[in-house]
Short mmCIF file of C-alpha atoms in Angstrom, two decimals:
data_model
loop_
_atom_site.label_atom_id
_atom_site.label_comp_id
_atom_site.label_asym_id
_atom_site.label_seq_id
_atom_site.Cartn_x
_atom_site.Cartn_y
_atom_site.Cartn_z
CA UNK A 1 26.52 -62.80 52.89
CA UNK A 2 36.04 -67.38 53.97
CA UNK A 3 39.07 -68.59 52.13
CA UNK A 4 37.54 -66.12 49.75
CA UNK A 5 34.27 -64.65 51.52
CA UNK A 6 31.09 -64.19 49.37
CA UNK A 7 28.47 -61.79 49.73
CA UNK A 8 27.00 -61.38 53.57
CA UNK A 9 29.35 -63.78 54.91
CA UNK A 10 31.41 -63.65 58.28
CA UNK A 11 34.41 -63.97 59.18
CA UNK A 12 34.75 -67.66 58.83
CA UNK A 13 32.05 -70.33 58.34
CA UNK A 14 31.56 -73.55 60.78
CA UNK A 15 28.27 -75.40 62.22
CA UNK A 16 24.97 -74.53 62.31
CA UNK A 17 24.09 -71.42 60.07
CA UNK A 18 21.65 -68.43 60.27
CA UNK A 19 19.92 -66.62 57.31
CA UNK A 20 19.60 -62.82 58.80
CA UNK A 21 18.99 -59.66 57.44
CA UNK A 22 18.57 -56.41 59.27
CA UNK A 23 14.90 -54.26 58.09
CA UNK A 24 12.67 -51.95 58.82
CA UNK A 25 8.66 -52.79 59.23
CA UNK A 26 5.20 -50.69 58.37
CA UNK A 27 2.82 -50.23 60.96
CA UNK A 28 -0.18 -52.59 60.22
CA UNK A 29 -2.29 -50.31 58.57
CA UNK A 30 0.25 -49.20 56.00
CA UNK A 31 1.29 -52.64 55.64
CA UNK A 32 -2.51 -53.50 54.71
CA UNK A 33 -2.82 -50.42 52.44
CA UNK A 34 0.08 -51.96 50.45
CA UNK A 35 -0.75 -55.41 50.43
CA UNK A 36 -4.18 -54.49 48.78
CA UNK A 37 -2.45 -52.41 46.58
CA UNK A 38 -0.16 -55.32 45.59
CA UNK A 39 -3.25 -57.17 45.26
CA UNK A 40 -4.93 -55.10 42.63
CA UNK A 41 -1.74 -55.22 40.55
CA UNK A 42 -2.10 -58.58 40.42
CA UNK A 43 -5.14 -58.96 38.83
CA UNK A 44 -3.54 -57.78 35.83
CA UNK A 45 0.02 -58.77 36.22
CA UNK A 46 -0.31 -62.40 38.07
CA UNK A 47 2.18 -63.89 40.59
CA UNK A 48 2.22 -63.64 44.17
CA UNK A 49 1.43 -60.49 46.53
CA UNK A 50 3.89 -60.59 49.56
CA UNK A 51 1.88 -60.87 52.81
CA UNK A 52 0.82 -57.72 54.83
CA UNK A 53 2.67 -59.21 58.04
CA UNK A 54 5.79 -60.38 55.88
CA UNK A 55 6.16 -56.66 54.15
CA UNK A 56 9.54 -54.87 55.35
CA UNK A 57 12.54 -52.70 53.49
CA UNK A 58 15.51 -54.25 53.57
CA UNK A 59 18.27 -52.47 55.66
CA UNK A 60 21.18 -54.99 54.71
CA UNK A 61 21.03 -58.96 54.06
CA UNK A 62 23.78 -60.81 55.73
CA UNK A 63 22.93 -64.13 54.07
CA UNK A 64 23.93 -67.33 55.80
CA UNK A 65 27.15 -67.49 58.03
CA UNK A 66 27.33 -69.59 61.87
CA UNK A 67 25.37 -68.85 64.65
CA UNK A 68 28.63 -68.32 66.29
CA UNK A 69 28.75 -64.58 64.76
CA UNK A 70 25.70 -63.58 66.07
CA UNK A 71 26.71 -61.98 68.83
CA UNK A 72 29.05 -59.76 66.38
CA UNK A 73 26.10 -58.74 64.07
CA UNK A 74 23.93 -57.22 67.51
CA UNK A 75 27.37 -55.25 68.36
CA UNK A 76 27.31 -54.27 65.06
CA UNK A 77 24.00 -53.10 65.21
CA UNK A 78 24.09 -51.38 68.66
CA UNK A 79 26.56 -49.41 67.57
CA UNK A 80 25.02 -48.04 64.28
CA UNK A 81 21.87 -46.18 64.37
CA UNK A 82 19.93 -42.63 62.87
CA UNK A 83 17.40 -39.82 64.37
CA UNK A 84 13.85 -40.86 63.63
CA UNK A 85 12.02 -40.04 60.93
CA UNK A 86 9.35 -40.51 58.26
CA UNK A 87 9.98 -43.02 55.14
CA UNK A 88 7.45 -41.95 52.43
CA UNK A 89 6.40 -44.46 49.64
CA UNK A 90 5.19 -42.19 46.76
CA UNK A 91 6.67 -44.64 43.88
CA UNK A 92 6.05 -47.80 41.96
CA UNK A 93 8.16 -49.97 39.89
CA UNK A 94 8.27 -53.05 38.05
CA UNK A 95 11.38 -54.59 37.32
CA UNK A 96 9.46 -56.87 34.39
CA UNK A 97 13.27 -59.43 33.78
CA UNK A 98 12.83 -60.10 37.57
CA UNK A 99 8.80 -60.52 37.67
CA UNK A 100 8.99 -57.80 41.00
CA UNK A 101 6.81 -54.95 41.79
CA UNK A 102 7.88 -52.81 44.21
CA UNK A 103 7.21 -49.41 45.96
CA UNK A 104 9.95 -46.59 47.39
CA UNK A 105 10.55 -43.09 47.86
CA UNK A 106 10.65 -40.99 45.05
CA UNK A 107 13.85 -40.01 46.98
CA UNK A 108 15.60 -42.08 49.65
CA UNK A 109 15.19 -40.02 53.43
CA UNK A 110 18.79 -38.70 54.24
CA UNK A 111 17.87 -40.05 57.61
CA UNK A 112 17.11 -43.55 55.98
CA UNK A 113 20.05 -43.28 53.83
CA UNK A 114 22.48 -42.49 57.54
CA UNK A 115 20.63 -45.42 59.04
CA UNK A 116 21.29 -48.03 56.15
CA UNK A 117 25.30 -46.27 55.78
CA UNK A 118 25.66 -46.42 59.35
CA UNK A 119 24.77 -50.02 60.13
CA UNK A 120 26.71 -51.27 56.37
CA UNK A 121 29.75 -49.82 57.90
CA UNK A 122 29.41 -51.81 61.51
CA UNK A 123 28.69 -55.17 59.85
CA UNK A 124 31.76 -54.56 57.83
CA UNK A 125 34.23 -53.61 60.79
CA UNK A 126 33.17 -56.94 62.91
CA UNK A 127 34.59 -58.77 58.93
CA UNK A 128 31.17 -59.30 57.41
CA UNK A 129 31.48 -58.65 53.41
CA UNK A 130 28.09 -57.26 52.30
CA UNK A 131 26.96 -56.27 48.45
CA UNK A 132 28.57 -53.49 47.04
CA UNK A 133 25.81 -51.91 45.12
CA UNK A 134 24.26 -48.42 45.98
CA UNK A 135 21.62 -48.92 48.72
CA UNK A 136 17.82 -48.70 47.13
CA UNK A 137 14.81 -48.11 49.26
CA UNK A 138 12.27 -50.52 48.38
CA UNK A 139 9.53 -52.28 49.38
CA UNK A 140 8.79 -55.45 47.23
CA UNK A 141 5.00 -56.35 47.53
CA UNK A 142 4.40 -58.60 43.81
CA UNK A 143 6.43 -61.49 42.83
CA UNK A 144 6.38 -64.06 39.83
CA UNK A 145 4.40 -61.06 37.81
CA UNK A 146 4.24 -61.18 34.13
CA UNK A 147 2.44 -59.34 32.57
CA UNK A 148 4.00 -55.61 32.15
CA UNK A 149 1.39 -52.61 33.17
CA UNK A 150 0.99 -49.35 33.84
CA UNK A 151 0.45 -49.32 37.76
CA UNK A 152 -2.10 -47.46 39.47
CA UNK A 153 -0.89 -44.65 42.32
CA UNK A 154 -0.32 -45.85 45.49
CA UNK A 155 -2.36 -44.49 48.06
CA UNK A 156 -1.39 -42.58 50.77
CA UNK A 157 0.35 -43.60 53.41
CA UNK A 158 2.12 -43.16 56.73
CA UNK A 159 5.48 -44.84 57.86
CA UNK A 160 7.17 -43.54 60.82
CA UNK A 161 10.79 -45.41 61.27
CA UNK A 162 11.08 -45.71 65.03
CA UNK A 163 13.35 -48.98 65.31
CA UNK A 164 15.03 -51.19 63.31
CA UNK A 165 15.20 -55.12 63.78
CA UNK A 166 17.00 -58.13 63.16
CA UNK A 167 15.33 -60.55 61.28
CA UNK A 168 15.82 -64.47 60.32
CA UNK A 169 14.43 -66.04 57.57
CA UNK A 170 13.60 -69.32 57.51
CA UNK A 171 12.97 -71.43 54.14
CA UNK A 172 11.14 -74.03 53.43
CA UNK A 173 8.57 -75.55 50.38
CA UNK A 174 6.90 -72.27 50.13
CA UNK A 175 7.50 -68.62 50.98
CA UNK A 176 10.18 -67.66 53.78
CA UNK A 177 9.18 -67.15 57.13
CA UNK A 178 10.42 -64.50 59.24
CA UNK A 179 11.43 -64.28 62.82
CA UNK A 180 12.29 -60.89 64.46
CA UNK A 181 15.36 -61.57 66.91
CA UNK A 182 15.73 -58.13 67.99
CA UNK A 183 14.78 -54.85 68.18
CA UNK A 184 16.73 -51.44 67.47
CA UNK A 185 14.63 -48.06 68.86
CA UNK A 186 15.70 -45.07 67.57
CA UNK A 187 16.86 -42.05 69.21
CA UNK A 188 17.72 -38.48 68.46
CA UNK A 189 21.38 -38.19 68.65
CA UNK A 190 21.73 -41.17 70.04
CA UNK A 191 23.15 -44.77 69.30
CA UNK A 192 20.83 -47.76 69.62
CA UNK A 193 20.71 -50.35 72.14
CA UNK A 194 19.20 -53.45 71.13
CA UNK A 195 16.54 -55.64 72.80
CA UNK A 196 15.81 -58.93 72.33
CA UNK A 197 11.95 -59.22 70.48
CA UNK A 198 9.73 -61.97 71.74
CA UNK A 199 9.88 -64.88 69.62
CA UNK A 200 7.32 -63.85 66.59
CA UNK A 201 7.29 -65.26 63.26
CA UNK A 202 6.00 -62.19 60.55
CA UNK A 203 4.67 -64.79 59.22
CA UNK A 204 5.71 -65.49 54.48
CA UNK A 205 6.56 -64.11 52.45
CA UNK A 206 3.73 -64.60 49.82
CA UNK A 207 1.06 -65.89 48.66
#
């Protein structure tokens, strides 16, 4: 996410574990923009706005497998990669059964759509079974909401996608905390070459 693998595993499981996932993050500002967006919704909704510094899109979610393999997932990820390119977020959903709100693109970036192919198709040559389903751009910013609304337009904003990064998440009591492992720039007909990040929690989840 082995014997029989399950979703985002490796190639075998043993010893300590790792929960990773591989996303892409808003500059601050956007990431503000949405988080007070979130927070409006909930005023009528309820539940839990994800935090400005915890927003990100999901890429693929490798779930929990040893911290032997993670020298596999970087290869994997050095050798996937997409041109740069803008990720517009002019839509708003909420899926009411799973209490999320969520924003997207009206239409997922081809670009966004290579990058998210590209790297699925690594992971899955270094053995690592992820889900199945049709990749879908989305940014979740409301959790635990219940009541079902109409939601107000987002406002606009600007997302360049410049890099890529590996992420852990850490659980706990409360919300997950993330921790950036490395970083994936991108460039023009290029593959990537990742770089370690400086150790940085993004800080929950929600709130």
């Amino acid at each position: 996410m082995h014997g029989q693998r399950r979703r985002g595993s490796g190639p075998e499981r043993s010893g300590a574990t790792m929960r990773l996932f591989f996303a892409v993050w808003p500059p601050e500002e956007t990431a503000e923009a949405l988080h007070r967006w979130a927070r409006r919704v909930r005023e009528a909704t309820g539940g839990r706005a994800v935090d400005a510094c915890a927003i990100h899109l999901t890429l693929a979610f490798l779930g929990a497998f040893p911290e032997s393999h993670l020298g596999k997932v970087l290869a994997s990820a050095r050798r996937a990669g997409a041109a740069p390119h803008a990720l517009p977020l002019d839509a708003a959903r909420q899926v009411a059964r799973r209490g999320l709100v969520w924003a997207g693109p009206a239409q997922t970036p081809p670009l966004l759509e290579a990058l998210a192919t590209s790297l699925q198709a690594e992971l899955r040559s270094e053995g690592f079974e992820l889900d199945r389903r049709e990749f879908l751009a989305h940014v979740t910013l409301l959790r635990q909401a219940g009541t079902r609304v109409e939601l107000p337009q987002l406002p606009p904003l600007d997302w360049p996608v410049t890099e890529f990064t590996l992420v852990q998440s850490r659980l706990g009591s409360g919300p997950a905390n993330y921790e950036i492992l490395a970083r994936f720039p991108l460039v023009a007909g290029e593959r990537v070459s990742g770089d370690p990040a400086p150790p940085k929690s993004r800080a929950s989840a929600g709130q």
